[in-house]
Tab-separated table of C-alpha atoms and ligand atoms in Angstrom:
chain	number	residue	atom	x	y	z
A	9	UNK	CA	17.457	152.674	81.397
A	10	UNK	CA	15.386	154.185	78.503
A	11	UNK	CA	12.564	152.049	77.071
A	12	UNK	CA	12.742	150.885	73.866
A	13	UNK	CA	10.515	152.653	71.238
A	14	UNK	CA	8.433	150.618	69.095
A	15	UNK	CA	7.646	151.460	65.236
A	16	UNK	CA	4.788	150.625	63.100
A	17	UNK	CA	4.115	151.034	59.687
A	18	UNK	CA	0.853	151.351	57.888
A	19	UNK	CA	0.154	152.542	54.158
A	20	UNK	CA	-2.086	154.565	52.852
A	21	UNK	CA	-4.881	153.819	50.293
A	22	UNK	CA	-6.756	154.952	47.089
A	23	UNK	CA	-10.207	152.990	46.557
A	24	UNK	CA	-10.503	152.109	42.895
A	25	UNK	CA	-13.958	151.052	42.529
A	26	UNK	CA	-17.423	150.653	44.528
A	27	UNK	CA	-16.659	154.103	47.157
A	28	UNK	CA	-20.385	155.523	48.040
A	29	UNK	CA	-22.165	152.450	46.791
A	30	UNK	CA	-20.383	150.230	49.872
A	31	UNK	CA	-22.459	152.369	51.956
A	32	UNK	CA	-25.359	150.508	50.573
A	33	UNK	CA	-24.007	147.446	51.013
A	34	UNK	CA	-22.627	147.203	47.677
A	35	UNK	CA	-18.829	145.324	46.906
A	36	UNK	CA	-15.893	147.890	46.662
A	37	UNK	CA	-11.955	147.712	45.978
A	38	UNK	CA	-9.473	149.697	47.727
A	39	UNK	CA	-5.612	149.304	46.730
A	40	UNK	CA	-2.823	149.721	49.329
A	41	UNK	CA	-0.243	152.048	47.964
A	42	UNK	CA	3.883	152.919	49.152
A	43	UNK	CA	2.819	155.505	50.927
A	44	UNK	CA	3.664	155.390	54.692
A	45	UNK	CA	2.807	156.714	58.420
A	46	UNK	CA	5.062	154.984	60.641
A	47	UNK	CA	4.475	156.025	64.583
A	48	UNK	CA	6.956	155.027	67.345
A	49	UNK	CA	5.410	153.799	71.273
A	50	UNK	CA	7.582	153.979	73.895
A	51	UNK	CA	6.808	153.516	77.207
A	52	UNK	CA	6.179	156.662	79.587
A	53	UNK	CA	4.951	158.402	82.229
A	54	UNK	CA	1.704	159.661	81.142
A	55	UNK	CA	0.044	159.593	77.665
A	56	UNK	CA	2.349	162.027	75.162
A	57	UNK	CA	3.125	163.153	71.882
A	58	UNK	CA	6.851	164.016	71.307
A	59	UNK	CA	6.600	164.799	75.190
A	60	UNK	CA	3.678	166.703	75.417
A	61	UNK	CA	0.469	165.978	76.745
A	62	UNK	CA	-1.989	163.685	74.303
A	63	UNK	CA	-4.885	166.435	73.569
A	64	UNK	CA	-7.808	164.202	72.526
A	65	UNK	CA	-8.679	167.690	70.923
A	66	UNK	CA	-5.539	167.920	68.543
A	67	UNK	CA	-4.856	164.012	68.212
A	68	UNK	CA	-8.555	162.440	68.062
A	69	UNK	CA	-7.250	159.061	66.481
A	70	UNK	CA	-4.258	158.657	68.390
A	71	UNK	CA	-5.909	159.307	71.885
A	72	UNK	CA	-8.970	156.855	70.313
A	73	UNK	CA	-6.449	154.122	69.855
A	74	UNK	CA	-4.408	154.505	73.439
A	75	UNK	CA	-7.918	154.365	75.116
A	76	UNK	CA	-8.904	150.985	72.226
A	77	UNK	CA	-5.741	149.344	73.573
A	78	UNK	CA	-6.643	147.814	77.275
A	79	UNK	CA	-4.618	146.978	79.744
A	80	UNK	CA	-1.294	149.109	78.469
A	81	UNK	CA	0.470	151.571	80.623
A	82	UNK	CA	1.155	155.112	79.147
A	83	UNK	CA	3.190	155.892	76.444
A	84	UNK	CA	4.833	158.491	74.350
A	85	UNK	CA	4.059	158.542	70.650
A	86	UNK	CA	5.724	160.259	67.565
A	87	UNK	CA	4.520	160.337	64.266
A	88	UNK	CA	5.773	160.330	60.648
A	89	UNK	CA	3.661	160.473	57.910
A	90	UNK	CA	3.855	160.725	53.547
A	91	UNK	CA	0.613	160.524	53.159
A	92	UNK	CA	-1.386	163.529	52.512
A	93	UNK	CA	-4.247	164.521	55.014
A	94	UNK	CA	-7.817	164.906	54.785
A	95	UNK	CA	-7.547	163.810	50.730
A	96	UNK	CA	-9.534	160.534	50.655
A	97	UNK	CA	-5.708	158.956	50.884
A	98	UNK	CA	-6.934	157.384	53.676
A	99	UNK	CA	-4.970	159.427	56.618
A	100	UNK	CA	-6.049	158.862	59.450
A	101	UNK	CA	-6.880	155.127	58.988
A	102	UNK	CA	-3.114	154.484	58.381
A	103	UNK	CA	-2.067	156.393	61.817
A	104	UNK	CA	-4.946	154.715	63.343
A	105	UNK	CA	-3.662	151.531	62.686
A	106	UNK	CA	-0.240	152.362	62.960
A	107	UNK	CA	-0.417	153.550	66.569
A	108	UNK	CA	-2.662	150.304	67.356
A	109	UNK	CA	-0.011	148.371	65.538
A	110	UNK	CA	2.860	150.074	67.795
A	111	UNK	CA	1.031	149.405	71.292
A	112	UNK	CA	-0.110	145.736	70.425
A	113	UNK	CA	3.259	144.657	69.762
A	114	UNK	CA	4.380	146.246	73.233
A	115	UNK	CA	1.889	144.102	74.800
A	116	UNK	CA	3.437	141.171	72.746
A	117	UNK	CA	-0.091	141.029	70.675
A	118	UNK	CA	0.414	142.164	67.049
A	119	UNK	CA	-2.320	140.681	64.851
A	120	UNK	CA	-3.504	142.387	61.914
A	121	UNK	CA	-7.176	141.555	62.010
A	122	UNK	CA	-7.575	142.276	65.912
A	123	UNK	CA	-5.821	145.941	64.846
A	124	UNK	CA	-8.365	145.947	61.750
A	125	UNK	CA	-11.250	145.386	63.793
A	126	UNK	CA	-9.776	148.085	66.807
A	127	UNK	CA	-8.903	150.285	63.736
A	128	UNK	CA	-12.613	150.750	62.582
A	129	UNK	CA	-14.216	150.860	65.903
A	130	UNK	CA	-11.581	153.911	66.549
A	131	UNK	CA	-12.624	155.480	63.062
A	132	UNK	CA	-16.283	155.007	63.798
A	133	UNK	CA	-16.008	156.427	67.061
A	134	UNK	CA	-13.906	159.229	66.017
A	135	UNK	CA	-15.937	160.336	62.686
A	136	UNK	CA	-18.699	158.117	62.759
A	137	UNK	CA	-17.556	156.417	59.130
A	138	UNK	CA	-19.228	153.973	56.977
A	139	UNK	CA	-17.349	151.056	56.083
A	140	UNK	CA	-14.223	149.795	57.395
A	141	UNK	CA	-12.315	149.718	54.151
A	142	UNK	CA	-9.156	152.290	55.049
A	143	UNK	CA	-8.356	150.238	58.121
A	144	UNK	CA	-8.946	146.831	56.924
A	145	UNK	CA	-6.572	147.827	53.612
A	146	UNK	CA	-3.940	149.759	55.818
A	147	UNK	CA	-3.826	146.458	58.080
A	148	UNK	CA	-3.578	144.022	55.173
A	149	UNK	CA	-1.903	145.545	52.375
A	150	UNK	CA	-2.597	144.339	49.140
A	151	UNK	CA	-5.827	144.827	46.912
A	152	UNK	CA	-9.125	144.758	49.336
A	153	UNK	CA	-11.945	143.536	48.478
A	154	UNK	CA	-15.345	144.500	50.806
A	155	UNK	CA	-18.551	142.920	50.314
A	156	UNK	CA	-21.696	141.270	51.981
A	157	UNK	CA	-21.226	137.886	50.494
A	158	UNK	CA	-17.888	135.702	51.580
A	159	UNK	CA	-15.741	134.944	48.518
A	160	UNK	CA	-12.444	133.145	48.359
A	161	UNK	CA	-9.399	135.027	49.788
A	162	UNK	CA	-11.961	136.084	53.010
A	163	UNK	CA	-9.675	137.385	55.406
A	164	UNK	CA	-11.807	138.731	58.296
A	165	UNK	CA	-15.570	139.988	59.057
A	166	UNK	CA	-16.035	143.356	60.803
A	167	UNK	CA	-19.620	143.873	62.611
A	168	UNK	CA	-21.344	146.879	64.215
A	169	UNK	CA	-24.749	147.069	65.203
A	170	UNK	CA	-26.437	145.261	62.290
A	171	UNK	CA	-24.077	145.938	59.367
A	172	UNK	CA	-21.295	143.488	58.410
A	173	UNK	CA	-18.407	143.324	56.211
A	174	UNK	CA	-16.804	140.899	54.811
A	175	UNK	CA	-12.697	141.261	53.823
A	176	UNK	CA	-10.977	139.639	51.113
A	177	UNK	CA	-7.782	139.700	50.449
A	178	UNK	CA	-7.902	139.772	46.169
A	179	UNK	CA	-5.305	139.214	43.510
A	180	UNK	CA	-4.024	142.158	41.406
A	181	UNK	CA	-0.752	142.415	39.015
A	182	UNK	CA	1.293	145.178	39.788
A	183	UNK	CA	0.136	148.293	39.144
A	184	UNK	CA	1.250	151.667	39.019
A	185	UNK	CA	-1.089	154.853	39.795
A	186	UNK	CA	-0.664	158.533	39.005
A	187	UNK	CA	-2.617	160.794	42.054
A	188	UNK	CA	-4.233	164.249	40.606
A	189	UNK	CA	-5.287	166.140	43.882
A	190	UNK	CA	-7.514	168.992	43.067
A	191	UNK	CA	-6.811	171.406	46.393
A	192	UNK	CA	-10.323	171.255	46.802
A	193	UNK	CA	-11.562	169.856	50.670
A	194	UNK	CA	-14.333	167.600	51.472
A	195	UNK	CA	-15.825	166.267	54.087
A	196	UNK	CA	-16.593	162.860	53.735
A	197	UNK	CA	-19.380	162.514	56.240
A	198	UNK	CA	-20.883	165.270	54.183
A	199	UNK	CA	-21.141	163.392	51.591
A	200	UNK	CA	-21.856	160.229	52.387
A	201	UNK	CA	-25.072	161.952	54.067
A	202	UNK	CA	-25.701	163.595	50.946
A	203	UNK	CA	-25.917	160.817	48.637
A	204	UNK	CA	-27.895	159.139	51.638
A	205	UNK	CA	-30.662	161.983	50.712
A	206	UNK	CA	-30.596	161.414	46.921
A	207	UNK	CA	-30.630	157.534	46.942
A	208	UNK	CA	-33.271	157.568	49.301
A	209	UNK	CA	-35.205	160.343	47.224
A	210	UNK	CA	-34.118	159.840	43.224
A	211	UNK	CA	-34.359	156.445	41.525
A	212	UNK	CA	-31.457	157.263	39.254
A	213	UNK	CA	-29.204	157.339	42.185
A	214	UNK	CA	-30.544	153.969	43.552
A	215	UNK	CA	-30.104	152.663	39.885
A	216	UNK	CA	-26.209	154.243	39.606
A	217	UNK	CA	-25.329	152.994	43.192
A	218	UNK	CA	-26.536	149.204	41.557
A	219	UNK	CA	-24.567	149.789	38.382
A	220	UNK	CA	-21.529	150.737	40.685
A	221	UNK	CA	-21.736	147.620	41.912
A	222	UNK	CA	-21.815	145.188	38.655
A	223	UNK	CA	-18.953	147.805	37.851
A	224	UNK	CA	-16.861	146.985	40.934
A	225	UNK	CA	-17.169	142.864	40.061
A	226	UNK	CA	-16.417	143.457	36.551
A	227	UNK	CA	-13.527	145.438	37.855
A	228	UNK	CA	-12.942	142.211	40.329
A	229	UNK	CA	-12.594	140.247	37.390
A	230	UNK	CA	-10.517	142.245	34.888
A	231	UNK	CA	-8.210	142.834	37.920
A	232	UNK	CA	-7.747	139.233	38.575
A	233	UNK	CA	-7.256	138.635	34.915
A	234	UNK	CA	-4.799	141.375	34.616
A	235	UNK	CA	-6.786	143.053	32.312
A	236	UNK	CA	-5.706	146.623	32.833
A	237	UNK	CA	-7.614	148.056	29.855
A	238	UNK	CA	-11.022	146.185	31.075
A	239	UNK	CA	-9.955	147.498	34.678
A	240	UNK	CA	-9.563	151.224	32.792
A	241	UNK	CA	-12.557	150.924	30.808
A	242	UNK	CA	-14.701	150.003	34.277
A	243	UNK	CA	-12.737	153.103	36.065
A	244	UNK	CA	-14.159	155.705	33.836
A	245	UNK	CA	-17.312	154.405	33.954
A	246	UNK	CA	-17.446	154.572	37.821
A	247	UNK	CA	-16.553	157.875	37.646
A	248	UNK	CA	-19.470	158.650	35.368
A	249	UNK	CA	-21.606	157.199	37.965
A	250	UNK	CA	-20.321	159.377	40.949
A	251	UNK	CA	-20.875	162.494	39.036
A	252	UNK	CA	-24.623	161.040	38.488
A	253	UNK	CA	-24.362	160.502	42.509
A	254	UNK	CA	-23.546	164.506	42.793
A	255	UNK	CA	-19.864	163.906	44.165
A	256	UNK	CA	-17.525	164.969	41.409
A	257	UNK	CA	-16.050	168.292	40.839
A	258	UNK	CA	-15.197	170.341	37.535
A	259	UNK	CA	-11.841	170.299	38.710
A	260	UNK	CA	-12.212	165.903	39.376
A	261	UNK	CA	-13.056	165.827	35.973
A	262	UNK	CA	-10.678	168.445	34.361
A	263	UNK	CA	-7.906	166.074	35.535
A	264	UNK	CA	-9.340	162.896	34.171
A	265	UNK	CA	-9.623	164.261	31.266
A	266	UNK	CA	-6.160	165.486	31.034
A	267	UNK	CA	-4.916	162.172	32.289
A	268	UNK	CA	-6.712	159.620	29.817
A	269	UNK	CA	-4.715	160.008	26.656
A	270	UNK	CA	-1.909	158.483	28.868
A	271	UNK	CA	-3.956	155.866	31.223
A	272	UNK	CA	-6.303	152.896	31.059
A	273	UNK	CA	-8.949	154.734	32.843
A	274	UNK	CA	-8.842	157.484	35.530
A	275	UNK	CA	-11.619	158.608	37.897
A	276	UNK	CA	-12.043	160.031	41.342
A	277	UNK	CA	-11.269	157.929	44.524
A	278	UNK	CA	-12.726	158.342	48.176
A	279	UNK	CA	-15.675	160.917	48.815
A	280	UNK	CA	-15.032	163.026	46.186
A	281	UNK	CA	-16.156	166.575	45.465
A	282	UNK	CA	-12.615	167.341	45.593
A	283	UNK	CA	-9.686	165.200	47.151
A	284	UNK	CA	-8.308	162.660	44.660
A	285	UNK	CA	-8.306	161.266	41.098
A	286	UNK	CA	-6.420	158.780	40.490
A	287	UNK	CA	-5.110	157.565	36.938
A	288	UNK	CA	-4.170	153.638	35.752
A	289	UNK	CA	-1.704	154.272	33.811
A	290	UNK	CA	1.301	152.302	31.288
A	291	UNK	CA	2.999	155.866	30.751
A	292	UNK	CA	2.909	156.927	34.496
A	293	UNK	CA	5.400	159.733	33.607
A	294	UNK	CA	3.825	161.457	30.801
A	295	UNK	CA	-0.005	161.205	32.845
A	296	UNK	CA	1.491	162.849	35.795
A	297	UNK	CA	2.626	165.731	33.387
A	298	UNK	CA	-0.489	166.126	31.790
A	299	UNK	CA	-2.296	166.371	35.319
A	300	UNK	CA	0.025	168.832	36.587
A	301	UNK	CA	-0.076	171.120	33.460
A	302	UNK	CA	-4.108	170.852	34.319
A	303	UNK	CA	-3.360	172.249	38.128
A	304	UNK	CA	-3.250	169.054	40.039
A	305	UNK	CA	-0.739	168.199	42.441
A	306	UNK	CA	0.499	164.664	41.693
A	307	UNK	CA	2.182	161.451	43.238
A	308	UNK	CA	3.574	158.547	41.263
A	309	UNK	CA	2.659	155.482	43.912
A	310	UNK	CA	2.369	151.447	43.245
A	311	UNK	CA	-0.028	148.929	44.886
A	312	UNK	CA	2.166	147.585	48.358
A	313	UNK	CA	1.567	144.088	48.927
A	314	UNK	CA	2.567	144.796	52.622
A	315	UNK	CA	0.181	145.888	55.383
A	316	UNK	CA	0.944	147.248	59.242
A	317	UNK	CA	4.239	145.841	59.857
A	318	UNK	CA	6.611	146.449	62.741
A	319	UNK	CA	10.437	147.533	62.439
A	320	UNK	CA	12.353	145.780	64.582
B	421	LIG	O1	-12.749	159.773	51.670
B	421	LIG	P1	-12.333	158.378	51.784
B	421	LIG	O2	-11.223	157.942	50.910
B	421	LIG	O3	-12.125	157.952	53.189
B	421	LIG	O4	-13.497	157.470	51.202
B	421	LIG	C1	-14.797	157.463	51.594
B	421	LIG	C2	-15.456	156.292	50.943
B	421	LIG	C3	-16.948	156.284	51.083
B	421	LIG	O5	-17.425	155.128	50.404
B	421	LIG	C4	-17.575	157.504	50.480
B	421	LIG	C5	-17.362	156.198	52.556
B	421	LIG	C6	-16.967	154.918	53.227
B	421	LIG	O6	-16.811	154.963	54.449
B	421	LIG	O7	-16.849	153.883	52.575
């Protein structure tokens, strides 16, 4: 008899206010878009990928999360995935906690904030990453909110060492967002070490990585109002404040710019210095045009209320 194969679905992300300044403990958002990686488990032999021997090498998150998952026999994995790589669309947290998603409900376990919490220790291991905001949003769905301090809609906590987190599920209307990516690559530990240097050296950056932060709850509360133009107002002036930070690009702002006659507000999302920008917009149609006839490549998503979920 052939086992049955298991698949799990987790979405991507795009982080619309607070990135670099939740390294410092700040508040950030992150939105949960229709963009998918679904990965099927079924039951093997010995660890595989469509047959073939798991190399830790090739597949660092999906050999992470087989080892994260005790107690499991082997399996063979396949993966499907819309969402761009290595683009601050949030990856690798979605097959991350797609494949944890996949093995916990073979072990009759599925539980979104037990595969949030596996989710970031697999991340951390496997890049050594700063907050836990991809896999807590690609578990939940939804708008995330991250902070310090517990608000209501608190979800779950995540811990290491000192540091905690606190996850909040937060209201938003529905929204729809244009992507710009630039073609340029970053490294996100890169940077994140980077503006490490500069806040610890350059009181402006301390000051912009504060203002970030007023910026992100004013952007709590215009979300939660449904005020899109506050929300787009707040937007461009985070993305002010990450260029201050040393993380935008000519080619980040060459596609805001293009994009604002038809948006809210636009600005770069994730790491930055490259990757993503990503536009609020009420005429998503004519803002992806304008950002493609300015080089980027573009994607038309909306916010997805649902997190890791399991086809049956
Ligand atoms: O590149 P992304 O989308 O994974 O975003 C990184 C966000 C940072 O705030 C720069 C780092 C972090 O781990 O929060």
């Amino acid at each position: 008899m052939v086992a049955a194969a298991v698949r799990a679905s987790a979405p991507g992300k795009v982080i619309l206010f607070g990135e670099h300044a939740v390294v410092f403990g700040e508040p950030a958002v992150a939105l949960a878009v229709d963009l998918w990686t679904v990965v099927s488990a079924t039951p093997a032999g010995v660890n595989t990928i469509d047959h073939t021997t798991l190399d830790a090498a090739l597949w660092p998150y999906l050999a992470a999360a087989v080892r994260a998952v005790a107690g499991l026999g082997p399996v063979d994995l396949h993966v499907e995935s819309q969402i761009p790589m290595a683009v601050g669309l949030g990856s690798s947290a979605a097959v991350t906690v797609a494949t944890l998603g996949a093995l916990r409900h073979l072990q009759g376990a599925f539980d979104p904030p037990a595969i949030a919490r596996l989710a970031f220790e697999v991340e951390h291991e496997v890049q050594g990453r700063a907050s836990p905001i991809d896999t807590s949003t690609a578990a939940h769905g939804g708008a995330i909110l991250v902070d310090r301090r517990r608000h209501r809609g608190f979800l779950w906590r995540i811990e290491k060492g000192d540091r905690r987190w606190n996850i909040h599920d937060l209201y938003a209307p529905d929204l729809t967002l244009v992507l710009g990516n630039t073609g340029v690559r970053a490294g996100t530990g890169a940077l994140v070490a980077k503006v490490k240097q500069q806040v610890e050296a350059d009181p402006i950056a301390q000051k912009a990585i504060r203002r970030i932060g007023e910026v992100t709850r004013e952007g709590v509360e215009a979300l939660m109002a449904g005020d899109l133009a506050r929300v787009g107002r707040l937007m461009i002036e985070d993305h002010r404040l990450l260029n201050t930070l040393g993380v935008g690009h000519p080619m980040l702002d060459r596609l805001v710019e293009a994009a604002l006659p038809h948006s809210y507000g636009a600005k770069l999302t994730g790491a930055g210095a490259g990757g993503n920008m990503v536009a609020l917009s009420d005429d998503p149609e004519a803002a992806a045009k304008a950002i493609a006839a300015a080089g980027g490549e573009t994607l038309t998503v909306r916010l997805s209320r649902q997190g890791v979920h399991v086809e049956t």
